[in-house]
Coordinates of C-alpha atoms in Angstrom, one line a residue:
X264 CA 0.0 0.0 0.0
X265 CA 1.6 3.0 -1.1
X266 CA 1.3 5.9 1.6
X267 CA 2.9 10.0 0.9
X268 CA 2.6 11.7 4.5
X269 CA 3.6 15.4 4.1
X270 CA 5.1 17.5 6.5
X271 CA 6.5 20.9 7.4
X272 CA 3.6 23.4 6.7
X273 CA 2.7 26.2 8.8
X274 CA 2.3 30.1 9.4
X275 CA 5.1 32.2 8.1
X276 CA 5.6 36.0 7.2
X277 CA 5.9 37.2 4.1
X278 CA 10.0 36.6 2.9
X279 CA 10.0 33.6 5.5
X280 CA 11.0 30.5 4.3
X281 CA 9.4 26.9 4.7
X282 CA 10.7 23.3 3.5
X283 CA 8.3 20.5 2.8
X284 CA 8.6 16.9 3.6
X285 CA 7.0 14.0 2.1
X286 CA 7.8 10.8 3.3
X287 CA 6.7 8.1 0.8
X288 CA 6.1 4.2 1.4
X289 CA 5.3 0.9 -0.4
X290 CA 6.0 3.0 -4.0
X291 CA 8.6 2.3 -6.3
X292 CA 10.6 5.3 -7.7
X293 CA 11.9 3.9 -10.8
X294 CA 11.3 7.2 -13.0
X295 CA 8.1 8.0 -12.7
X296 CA 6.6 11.2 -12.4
X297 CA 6.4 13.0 -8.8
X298 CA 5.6 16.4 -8.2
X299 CA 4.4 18.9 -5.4
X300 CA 0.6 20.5 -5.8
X301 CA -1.0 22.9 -4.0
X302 CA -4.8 24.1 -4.0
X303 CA -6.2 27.3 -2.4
X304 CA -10.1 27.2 -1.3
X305 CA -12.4 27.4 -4.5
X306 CA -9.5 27.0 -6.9
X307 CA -8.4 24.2 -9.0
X308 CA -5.5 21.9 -8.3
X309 CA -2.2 23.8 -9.6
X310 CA 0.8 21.8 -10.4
X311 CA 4.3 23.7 -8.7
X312 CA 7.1 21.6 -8.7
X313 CA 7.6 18.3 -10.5
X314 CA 10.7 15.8 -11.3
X315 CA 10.4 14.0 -14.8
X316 CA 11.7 10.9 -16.0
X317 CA 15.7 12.3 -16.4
X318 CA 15.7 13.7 -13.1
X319 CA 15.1 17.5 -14.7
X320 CA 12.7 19.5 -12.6
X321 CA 9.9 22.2 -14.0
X322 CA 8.0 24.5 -11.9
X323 CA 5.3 27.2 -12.0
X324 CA 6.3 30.5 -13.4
X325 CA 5.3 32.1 -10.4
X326 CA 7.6 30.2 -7.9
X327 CA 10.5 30.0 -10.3
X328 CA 13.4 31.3 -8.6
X329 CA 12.2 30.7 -4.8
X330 CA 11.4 26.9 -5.1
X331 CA 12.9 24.5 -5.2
X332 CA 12.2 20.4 -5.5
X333 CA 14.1 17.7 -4.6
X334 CA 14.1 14.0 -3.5
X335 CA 16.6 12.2 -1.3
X336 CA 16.1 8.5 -2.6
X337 CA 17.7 6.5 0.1
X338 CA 15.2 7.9 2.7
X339 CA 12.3 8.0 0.2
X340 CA 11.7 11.6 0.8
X341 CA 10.5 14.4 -1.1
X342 CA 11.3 17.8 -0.4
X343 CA 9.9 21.4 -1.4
X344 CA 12.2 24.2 -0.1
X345 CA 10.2 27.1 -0.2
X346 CA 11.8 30.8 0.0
X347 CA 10.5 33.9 -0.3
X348 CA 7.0 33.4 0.2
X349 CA 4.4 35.4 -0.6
X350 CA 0.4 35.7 0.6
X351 CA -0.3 34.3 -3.0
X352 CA 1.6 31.1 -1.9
X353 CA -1.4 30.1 0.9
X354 CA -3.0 27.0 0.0
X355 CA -2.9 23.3 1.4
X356 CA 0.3 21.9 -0.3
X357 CA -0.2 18.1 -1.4
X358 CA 3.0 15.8 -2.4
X359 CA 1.6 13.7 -5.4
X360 CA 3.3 10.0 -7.1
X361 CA 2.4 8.9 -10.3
X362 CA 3.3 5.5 -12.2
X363 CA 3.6 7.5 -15.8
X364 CA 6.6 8.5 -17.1
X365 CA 7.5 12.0 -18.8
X366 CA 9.1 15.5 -18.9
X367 CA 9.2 17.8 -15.9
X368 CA 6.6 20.2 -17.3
X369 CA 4.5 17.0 -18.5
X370 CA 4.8 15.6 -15.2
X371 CA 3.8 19.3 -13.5
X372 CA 1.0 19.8 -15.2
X373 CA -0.6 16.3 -15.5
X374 CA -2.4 16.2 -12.5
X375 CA -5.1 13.7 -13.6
X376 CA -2.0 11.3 -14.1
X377 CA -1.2 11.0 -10.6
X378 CA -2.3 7.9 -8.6
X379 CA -1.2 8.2 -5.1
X380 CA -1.5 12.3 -3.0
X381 CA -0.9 12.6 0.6
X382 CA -3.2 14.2 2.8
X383 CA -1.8 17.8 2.3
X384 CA -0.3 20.2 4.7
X385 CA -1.0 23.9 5.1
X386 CA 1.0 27.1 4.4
X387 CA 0.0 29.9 5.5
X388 CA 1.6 33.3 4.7
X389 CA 0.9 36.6 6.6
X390 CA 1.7 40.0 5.0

């Protein structure tokens, strides 16, 4: 049974910093697509951060430059370092794995591709 538990959310000010945690079980890596998500009340599902199939990395134009995703394989984590943050980055943050393969940008903005999500965490940012 594949489980993705996310952690590190919270309440920051704006220009804080955050770094999410998702510790994944019972899912094997291989290249598959996996990616970080995040959706604010009454909004869609918005991909941010994903790793594709050669280990490249895409992410939404409006985090480029202050995220950053990452995956430490021997402790089956993923990671989204968040800098610089910004009211417009509040929403409940969800780690995502998939069992497709493509390119980072595929892989970010193929949300209906993804089989397994963890429960989400918050992130709150106060001006």
């Amino acid at each position: 049974q594949v489980q993705l538990v996310e952690s590190g959310g919270g309440s920051v000010q704006t220009g804080g910093s955050l770094r999410l945690s998702c510790a994944v079980s019972g899912y094997t890596r291989n290249s598959f697509c996996v990616g970080w998500f995040r959706q604010a009340p009454g909004q869609e599902r918005e991909g941010v951060a994903a790793i594709g199939a050669a280990g490249n990395t895409d992410y939404l134009d409006s985090v480029k430059g202050r995220f950053t995703i990452s995956e430490d394989r021997a402790k089956n984590t993923l990671y989204l370092q968040m800098n610089t943050l910004q009211p417009e980055d509040t929403s409940m943050y969800y780690c995502a794995a998939s069992t497709v393969i493509g390119g980072s940008r595929w892989c970010r903005l193929a949300r209906d591709k993804y089989s397994y999500w963890g429960q989400g965490t918050q992130v709150t940012v106060s001006s």
